[in-house]
Tab-separated table of C-alpha atoms and ligand atoms in Angstrom:
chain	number	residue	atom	x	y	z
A	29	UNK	CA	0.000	0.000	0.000
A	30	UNK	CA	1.566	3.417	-0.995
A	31	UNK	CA	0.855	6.665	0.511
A	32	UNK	CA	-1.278	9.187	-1.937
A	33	UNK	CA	0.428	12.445	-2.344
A	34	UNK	CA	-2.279	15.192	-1.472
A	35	UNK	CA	-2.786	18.554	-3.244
A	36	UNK	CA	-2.178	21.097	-0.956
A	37	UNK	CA	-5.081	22.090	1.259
A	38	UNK	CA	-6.857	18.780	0.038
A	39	UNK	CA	-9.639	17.509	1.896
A	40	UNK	CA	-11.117	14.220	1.761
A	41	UNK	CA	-14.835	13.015	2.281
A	42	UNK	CA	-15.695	9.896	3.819
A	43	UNK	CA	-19.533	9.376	3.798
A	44	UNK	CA	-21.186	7.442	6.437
A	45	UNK	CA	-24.083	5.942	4.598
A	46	UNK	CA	-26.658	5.195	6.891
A	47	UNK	CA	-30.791	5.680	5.933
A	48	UNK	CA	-32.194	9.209	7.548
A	49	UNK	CA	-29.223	9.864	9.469
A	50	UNK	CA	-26.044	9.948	6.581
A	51	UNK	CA	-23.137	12.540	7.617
A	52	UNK	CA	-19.942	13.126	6.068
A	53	UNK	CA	-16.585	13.441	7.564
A	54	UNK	CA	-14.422	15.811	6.274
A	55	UNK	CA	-10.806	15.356	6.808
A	56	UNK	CA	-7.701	17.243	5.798
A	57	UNK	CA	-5.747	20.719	7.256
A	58	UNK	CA	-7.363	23.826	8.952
A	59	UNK	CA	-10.920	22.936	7.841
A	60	UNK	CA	-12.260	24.893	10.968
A	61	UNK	CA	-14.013	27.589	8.905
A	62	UNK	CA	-15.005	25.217	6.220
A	63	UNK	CA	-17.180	23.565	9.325
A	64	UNK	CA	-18.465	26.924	10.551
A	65	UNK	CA	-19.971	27.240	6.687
A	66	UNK	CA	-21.086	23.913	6.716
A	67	UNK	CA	-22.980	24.538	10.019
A	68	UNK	CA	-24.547	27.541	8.921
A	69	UNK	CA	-26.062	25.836	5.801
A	70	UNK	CA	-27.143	22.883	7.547
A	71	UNK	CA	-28.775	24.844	10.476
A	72	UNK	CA	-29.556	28.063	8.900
A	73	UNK	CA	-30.028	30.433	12.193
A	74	UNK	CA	-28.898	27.865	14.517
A	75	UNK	CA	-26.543	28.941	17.967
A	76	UNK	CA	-24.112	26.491	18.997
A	77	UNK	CA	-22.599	25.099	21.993
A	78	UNK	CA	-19.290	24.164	22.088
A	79	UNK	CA	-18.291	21.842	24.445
A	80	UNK	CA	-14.585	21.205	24.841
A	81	UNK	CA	-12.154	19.980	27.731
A	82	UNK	CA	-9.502	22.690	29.991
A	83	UNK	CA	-6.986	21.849	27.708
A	84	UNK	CA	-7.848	21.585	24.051
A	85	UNK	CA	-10.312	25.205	24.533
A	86	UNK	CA	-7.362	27.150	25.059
A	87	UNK	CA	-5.401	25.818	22.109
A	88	UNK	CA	-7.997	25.495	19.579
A	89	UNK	CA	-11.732	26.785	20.579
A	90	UNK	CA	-10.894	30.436	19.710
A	91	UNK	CA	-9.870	30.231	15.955
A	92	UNK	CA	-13.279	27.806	15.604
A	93	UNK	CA	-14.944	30.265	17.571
A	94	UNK	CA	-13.719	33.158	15.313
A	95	UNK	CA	-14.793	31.014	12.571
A	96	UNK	CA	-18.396	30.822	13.667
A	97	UNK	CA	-18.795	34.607	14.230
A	98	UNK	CA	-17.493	34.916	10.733
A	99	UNK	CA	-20.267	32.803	9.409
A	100	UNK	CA	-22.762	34.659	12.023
A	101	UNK	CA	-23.518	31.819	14.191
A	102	UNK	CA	-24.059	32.432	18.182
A	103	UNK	CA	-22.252	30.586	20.551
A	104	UNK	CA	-21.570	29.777	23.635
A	105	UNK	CA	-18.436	27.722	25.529
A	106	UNK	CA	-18.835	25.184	27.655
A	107	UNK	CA	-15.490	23.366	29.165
A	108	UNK	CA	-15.004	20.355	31.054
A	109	UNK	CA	-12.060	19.121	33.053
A	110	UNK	CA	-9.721	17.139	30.950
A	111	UNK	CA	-9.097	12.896	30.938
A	112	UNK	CA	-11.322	10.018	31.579
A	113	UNK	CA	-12.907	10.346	34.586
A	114	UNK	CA	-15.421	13.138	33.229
A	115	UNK	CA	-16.944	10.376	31.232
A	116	UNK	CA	-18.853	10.520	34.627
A	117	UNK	CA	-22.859	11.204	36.042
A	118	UNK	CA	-21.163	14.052	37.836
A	119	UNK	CA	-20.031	15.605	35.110
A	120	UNK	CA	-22.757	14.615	32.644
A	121	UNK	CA	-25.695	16.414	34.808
A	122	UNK	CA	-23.386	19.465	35.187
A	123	UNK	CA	-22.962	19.256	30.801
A	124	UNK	CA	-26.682	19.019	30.541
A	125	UNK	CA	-27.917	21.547	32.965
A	126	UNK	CA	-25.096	23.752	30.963
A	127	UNK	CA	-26.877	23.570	27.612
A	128	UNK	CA	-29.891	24.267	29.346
A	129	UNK	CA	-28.747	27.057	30.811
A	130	UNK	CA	-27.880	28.035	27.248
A	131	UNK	CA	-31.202	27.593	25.851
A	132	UNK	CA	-29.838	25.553	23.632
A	133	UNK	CA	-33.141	24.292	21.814
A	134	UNK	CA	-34.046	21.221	19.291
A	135	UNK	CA	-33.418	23.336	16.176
A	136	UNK	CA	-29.860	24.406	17.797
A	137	UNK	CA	-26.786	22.434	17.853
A	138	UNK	CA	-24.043	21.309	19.595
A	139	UNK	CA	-20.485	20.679	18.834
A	140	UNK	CA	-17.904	18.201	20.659
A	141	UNK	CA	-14.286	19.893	20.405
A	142	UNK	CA	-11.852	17.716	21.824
A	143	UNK	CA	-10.647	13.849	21.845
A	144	UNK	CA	-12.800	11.189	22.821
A	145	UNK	CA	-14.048	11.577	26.120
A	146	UNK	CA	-15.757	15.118	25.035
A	147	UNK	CA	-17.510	13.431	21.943
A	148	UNK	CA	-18.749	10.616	23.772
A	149	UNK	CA	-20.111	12.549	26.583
A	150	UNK	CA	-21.364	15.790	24.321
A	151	UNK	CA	-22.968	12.761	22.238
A	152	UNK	CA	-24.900	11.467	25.104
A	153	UNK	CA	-26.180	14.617	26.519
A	154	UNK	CA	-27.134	15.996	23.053
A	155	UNK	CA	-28.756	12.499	22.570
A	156	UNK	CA	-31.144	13.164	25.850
A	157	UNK	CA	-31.303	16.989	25.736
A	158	UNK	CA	-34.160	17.528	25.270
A	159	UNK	CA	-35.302	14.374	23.386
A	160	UNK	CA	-32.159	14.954	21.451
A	161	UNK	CA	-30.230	17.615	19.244
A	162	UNK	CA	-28.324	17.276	16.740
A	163	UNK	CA	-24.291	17.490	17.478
A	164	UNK	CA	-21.132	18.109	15.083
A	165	UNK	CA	-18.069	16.254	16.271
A	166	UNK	CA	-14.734	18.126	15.532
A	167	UNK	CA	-12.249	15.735	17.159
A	168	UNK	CA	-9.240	16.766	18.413
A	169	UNK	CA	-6.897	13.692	19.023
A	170	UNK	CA	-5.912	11.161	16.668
A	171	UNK	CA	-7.945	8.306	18.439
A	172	UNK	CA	-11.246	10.562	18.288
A	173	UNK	CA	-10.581	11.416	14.484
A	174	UNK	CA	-9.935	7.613	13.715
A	175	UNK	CA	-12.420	6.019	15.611
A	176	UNK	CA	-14.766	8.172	18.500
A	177	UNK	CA	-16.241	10.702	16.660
A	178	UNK	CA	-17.624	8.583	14.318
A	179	UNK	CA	-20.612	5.730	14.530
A	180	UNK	CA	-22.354	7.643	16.962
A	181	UNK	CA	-21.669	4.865	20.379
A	182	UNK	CA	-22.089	7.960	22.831
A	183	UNK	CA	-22.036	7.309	26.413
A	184	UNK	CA	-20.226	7.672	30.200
A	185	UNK	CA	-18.408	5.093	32.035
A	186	UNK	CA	-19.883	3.651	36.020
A	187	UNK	CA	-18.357	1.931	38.512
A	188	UNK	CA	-19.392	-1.616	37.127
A	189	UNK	CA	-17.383	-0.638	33.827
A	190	UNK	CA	-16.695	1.217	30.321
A	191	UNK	CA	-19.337	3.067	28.986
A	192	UNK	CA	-21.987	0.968	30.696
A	193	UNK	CA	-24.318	4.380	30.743
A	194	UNK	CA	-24.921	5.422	26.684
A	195	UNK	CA	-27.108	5.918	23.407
A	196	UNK	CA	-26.290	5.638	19.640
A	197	UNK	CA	-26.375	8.921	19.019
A	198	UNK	CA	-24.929	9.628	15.007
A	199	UNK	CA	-23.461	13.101	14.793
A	200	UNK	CA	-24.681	15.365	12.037
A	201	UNK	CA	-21.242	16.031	10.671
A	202	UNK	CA	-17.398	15.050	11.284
A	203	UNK	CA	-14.780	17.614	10.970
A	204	UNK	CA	-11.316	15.755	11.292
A	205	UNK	CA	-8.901	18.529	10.733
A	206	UNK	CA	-5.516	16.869	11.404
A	207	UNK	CA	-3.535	20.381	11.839
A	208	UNK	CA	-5.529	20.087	15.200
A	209	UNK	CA	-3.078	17.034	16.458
A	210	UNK	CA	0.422	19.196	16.088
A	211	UNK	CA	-0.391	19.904	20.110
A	212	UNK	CA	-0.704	16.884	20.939
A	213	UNK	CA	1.139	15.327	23.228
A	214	UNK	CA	3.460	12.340	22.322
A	215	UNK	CA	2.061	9.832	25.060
A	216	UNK	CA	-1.581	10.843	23.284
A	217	UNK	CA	-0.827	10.128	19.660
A	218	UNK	CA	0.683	7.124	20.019
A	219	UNK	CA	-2.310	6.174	22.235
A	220	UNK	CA	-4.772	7.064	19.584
A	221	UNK	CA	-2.230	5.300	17.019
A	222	UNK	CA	-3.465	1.579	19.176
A	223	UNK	CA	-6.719	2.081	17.156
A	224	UNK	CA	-5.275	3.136	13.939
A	225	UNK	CA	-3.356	-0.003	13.954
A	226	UNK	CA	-6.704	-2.086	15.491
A	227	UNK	CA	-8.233	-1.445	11.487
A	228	UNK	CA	-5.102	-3.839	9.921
A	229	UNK	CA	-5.625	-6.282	12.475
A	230	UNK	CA	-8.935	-6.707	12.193
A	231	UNK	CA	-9.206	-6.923	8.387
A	232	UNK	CA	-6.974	-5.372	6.529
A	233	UNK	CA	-3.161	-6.943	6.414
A	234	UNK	CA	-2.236	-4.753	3.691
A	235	UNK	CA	-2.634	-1.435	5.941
A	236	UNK	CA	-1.224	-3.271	9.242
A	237	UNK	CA	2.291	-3.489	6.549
A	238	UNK	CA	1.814	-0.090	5.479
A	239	UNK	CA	1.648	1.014	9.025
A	240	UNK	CA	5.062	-1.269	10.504
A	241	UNK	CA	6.611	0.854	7.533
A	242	UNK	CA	4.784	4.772	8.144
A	243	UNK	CA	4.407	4.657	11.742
A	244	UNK	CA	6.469	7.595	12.936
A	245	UNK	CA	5.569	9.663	9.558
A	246	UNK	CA	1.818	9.281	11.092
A	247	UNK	CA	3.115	11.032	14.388
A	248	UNK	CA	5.171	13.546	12.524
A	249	UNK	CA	1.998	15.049	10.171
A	250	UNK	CA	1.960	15.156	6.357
A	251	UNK	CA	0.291	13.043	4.214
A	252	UNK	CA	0.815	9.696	5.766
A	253	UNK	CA	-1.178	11.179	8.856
A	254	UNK	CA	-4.451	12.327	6.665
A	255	UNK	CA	-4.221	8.886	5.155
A	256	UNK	CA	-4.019	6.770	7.732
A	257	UNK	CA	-7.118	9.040	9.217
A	258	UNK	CA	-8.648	8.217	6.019
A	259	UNK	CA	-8.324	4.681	5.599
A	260	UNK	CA	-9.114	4.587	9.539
A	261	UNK	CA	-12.310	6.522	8.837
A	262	UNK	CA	-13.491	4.372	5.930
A	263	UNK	CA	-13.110	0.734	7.633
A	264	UNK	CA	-15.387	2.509	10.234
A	265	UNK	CA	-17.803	4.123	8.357
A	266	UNK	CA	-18.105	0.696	6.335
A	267	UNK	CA	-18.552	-1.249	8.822
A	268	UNK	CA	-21.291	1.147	10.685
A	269	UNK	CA	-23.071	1.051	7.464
A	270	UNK	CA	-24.183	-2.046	7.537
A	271	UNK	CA	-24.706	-2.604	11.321
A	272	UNK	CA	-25.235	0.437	13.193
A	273	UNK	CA	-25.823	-1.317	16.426
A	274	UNK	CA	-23.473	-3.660	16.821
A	275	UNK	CA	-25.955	-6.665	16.383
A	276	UNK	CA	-23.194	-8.357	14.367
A	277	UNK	CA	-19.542	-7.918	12.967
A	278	UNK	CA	-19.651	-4.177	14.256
A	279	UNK	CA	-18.311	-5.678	17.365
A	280	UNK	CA	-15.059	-6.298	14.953
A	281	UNK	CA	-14.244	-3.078	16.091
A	282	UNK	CA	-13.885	-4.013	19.744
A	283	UNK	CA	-10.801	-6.106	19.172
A	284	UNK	CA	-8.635	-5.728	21.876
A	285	UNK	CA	-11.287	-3.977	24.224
A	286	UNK	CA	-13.136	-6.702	26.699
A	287	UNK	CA	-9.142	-7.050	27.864
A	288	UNK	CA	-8.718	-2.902	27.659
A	289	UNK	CA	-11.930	-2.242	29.253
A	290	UNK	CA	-11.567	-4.551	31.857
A	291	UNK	CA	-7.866	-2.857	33.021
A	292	UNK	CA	-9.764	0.823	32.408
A	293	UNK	CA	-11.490	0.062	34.956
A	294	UNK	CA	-9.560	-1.702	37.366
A	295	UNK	CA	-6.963	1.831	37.136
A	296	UNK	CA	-10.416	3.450	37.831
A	297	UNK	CA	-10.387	5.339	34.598
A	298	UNK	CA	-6.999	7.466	35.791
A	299	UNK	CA	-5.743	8.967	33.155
A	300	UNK	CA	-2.157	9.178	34.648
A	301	UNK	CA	-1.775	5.325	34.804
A	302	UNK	CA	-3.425	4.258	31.364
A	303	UNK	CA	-5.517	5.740	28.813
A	304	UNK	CA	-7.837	3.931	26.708
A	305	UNK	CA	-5.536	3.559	23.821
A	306	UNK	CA	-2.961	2.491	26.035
A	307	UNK	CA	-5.265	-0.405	27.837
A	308	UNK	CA	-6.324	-1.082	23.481
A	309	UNK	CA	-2.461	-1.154	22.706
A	310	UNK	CA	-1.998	-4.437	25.544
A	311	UNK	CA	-5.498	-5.388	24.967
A	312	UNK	CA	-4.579	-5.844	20.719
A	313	UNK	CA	-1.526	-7.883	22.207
A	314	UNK	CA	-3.383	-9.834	24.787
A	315	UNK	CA	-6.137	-10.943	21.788
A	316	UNK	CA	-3.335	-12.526	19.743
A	317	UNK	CA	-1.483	-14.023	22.305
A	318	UNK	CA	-4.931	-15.290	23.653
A	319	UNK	CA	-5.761	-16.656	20.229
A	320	UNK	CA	-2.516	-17.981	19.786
A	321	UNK	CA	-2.966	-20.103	22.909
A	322	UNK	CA	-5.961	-21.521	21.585
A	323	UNK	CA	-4.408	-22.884	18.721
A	324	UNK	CA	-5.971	-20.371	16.622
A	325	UNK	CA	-2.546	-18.101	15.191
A	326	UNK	CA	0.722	-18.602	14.719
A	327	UNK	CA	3.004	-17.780	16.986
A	328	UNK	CA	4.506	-15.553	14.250
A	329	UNK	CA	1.706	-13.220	14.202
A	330	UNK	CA	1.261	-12.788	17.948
A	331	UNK	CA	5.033	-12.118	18.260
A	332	UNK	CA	4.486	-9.337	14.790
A	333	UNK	CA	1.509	-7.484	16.523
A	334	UNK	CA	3.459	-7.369	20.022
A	335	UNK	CA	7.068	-6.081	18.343
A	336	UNK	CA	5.192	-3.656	16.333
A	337	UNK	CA	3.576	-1.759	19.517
A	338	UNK	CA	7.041	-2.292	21.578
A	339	UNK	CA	8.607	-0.311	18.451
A	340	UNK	CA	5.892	2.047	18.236
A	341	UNK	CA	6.669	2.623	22.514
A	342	UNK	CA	3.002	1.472	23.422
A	343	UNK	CA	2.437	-1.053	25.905
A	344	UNK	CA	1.813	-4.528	25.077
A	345	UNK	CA	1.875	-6.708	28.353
A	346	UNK	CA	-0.467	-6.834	31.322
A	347	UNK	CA	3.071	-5.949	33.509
A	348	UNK	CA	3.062	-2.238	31.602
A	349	UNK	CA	0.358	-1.338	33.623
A	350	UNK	CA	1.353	1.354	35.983
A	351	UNK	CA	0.293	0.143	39.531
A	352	UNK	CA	-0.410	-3.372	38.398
A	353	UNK	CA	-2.975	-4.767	36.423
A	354	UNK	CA	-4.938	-6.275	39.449
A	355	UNK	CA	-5.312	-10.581	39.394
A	356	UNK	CA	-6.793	-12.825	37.112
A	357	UNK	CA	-9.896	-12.939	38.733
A	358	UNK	CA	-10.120	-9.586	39.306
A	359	UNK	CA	-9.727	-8.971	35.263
A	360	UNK	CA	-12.016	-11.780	34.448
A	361	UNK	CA	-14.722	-10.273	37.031
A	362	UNK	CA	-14.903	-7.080	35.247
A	363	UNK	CA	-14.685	-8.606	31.870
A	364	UNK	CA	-18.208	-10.068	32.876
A	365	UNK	CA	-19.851	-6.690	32.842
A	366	UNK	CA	-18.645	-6.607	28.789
A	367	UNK	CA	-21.294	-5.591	26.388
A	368	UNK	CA	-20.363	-8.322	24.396
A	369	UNK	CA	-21.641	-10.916	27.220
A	370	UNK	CA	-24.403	-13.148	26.622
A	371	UNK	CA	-26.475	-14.916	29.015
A	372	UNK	CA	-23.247	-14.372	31.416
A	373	UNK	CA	-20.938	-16.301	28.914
A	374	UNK	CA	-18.131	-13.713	27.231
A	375	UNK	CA	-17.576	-13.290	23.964
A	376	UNK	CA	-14.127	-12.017	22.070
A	377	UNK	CA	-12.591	-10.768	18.948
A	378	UNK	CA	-10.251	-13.505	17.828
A	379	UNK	CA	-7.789	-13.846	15.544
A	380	UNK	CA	-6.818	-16.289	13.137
A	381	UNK	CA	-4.047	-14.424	11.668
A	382	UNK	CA	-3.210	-10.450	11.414
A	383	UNK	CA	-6.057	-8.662	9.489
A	384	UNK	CA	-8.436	-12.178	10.069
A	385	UNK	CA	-10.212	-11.296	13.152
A	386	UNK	CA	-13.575	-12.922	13.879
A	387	UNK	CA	-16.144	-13.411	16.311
A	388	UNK	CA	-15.871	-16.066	19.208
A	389	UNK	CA	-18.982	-16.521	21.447
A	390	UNK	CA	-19.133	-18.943	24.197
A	391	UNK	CA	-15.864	-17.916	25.750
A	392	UNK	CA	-14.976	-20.296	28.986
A	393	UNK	CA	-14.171	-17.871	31.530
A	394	UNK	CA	-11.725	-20.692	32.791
A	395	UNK	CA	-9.991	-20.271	29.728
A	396	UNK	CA	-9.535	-16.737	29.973
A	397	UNK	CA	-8.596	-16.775	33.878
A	398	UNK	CA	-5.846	-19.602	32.262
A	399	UNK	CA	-4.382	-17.261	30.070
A	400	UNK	CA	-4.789	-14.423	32.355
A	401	UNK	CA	-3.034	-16.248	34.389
A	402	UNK	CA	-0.285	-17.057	32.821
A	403	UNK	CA	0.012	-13.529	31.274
A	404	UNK	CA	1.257	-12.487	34.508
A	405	UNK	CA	3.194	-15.277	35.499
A	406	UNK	CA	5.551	-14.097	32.606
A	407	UNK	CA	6.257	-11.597	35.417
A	408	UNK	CA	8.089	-8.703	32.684
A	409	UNK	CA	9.900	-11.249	30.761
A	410	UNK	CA	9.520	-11.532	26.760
A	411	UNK	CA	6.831	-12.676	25.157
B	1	NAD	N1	-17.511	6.335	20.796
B	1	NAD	C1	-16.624	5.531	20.264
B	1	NAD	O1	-16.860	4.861	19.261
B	1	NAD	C2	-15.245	5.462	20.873
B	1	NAD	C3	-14.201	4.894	20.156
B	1	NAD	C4	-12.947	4.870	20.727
B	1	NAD	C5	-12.731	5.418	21.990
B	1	NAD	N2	-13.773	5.987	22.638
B	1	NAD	C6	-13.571	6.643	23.929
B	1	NAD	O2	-12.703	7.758	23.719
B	1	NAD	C7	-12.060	8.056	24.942
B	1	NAD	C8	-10.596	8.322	24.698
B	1	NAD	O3	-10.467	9.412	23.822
B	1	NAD	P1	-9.069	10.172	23.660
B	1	NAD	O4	-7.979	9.198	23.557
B	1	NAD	O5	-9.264	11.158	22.594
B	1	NAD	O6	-8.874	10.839	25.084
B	1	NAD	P2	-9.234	12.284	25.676
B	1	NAD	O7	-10.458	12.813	25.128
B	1	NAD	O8	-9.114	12.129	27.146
B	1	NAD	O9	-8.032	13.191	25.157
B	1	NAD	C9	-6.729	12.875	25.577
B	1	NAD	C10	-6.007	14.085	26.206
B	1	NAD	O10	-5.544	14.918	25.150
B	1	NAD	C11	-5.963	16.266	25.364
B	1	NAD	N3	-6.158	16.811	24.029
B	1	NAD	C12	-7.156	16.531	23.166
B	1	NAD	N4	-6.935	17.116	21.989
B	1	NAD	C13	-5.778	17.805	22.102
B	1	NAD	C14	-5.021	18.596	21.216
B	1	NAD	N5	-5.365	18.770	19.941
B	1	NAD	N6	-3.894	19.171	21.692
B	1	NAD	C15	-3.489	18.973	22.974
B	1	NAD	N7	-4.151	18.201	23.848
B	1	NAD	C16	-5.288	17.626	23.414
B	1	NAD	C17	-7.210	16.160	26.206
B	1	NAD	O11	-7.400	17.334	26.941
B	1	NAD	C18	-6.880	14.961	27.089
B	1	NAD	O12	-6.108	15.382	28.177
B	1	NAD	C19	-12.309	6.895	25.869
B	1	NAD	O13	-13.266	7.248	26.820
B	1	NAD	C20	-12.857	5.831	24.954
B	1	NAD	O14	-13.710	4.947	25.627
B	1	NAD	C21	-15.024	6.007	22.119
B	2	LIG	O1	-17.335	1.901	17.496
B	2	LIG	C1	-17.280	0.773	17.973
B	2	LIG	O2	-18.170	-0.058	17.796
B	2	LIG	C2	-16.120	0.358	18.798
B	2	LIG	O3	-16.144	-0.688	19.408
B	2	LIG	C3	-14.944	1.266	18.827
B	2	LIG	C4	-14.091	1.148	20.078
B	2	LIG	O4	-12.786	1.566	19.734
B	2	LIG	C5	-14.561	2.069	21.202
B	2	LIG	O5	-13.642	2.040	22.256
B	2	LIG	C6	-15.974	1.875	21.697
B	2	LIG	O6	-16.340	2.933	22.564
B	2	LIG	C7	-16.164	0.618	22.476
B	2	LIG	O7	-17.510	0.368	22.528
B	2	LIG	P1	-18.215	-0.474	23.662
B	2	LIG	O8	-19.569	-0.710	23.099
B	2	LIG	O9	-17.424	-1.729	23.854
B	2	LIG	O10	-18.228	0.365	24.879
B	3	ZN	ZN1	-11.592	1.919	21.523
């Protein structure tokens, strides 16, 4: 797979095709005032709120604020505290009583600035304000312009586990402008670079090569970056298409995640030991090796996926969690609060083989508590 050279200021559409409620992403450099125009003509008269975290409304909710007064729109800020724990019910009555307090109505809109834990709780409370308003997601870190901000799974996390509390919420429009992600930090795009990769595992071997290769050429900008946003943003949107609500092989895109979720929660969602893409990055590793254990891969593969994150500096072993990952029951208890159980038994994303993932219901939890088990016993050494 070779990189396509883009024209300068190019910008690349990605429809999302689904019946009554298709949106386009947009992605490419600076598009913040192309989004402001594209508001105005899809809500002629509309005000906006836009909701973004202590950190990214600084940096970047001026020039889109500028933007919208260019175009005439109203607005109004509202700001969150930064990291995962304001995927919370604390913080998502205090979001919706602020666009109340706003007035903003049905006809208005909102708009989620910032990485994923702003788009997934802006989605939810524009998905229950009021019955529902519409929302624009303009995401600010790699992971969100890959993979968050579009599908529409809005929601908050609870005690019991990941984003337990939620609706399926599709946004109206997707603005990935990847000139956002120069201010990101390092430990962040590497983070959000766990779920680029997750799209070659799953199904596409072709992009998993193209990404050993481009890696750090992602991280540095240009056009490998819009590209693998791109190809990123396509595999979703396909895949969304044709099963909205995960009732079938949209739960190909949890690969890696009833292991990630399950250590999310047992760091209670603290952003200073391990963020989601970090807990996806061992959680990728963890599915291999698993399926590798059950005679499923080669050895060869599990050992590729694992090397590939060590290179790329993100974790890929139950031992990089900072604090400890917790025991093998412990990680199998939480696991049981997965969306993906049925009837109580668990179900995975397998692999039989990078970019041949698949499916597997009917999990033993005996089997997994094995592994688990032995996952840790490796006590740091390598895999
Ligand atoms: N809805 C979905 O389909 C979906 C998909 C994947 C992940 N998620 C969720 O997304 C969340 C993780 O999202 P995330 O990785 O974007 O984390 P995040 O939203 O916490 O952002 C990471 C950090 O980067 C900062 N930041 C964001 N943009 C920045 C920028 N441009 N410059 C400087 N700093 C910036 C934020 O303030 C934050 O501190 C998790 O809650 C996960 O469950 C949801
Ligand atoms: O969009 C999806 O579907 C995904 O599974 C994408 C995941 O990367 C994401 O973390 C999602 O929020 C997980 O969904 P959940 O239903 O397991 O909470
Ligand atoms: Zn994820």
């Amino acid at each position: 797979m070779t990189t396509p050279a883009p024209s300068a200021g190019a910008r690349i559409t990605v429809p999302v095709a689904l019946e009554g409620r298709a949106y386009d992403i947009q992605i490419g450099r600076h598009q913040l005032c192309e989004a402001a125009a594209l508001i105005a003509a899809m809500a002629p008269g509309a005000k906006v709120a836009v909701v973004t975290d202590e950190r990214v409304g600084p940096l970047h909710a001026p020039a889109l604020e500028a933007c919208l007064q260019q175009e005439g729109i109203g607005f109004t800020r509202i700001t969150v505290p930064p990291g995962e724990a304001t995927k919370s019910y604390a913080q998502f009555t205090t979001l919706c009583d602020a666009l109340l307090a706003a007035k903003i109505e049905r006809d208005d809109l909102v708009i989620a600035l910032g990485g994923g834990v702003v788009g997934d709780l802006t989605g939810f409370a524009a998905a229950v304000l009021r019955r529902g308003v519409r929302f624009v997601q303009i995401p600010t870190t790699l992971l969100a312009q890959v993979d968050s901000s579009v599908g529409g799974k809005t929601g908050i996390n609870s005690g019991h586990g990941k984003n337990l509390i939620g609706a399926f919420h599709q946004p109206a429009l997707v603005i990935a402008d990847t000139a956002l992600l120069d201010t990101l930090s390092e430990r962040e795009f590497k983070a959000g670079y766990a779920e680029v990769v997750k799209y070659g595992l799953i199904d596409d071997p072709a992009f998993f090569d193209w990404c050993e290769v481009n890696w750090s050429r992602i991280i540095a900008g240009g056009p490998e970056r819009d590209h693998a946003v791109a190809v990123s943003c396509r595999a979703k949107a396909a895949i969304v298409a044709r099963d909205e609500r995960e009732e079938g092989d949209r739960a190909l895109l949890n690969l890696g995640h009833t292991f990630a979720h399950a250590l999310e929660r047992l760091t209670n969602y603290d952003s200073t030991r391990l963020v989601h893409g970090e807990a996806v990055a061992i959680g990728l590793a963890l599915a291999f090796r698993f399926s590798q254990r059950l005679g499923l891969c080669s050895g060869q593969d599990a050992t590729r996926v694992a090397r590939h994150l060590d290179a790329v500096g993100l974790p890929s072993t139950l031992q990089q969690v900072p604090g400890g990952a917790g025991t093998a029951q412990e990680i199998v208890a939480a696991m049981g609060q997965d969306k993906k159980v049925r009837r109580g038994v668990l179900t995975f994303i397998l692999a039989r083989g990078i970019g041949q993932s698949f499916i597997a219901h009917g999990v033993a939890a005996e089997e997994v508590t094995a592994f688990i088990e032995a996952e840790l016993a490796v006590n740091g050494q390598a895999h």
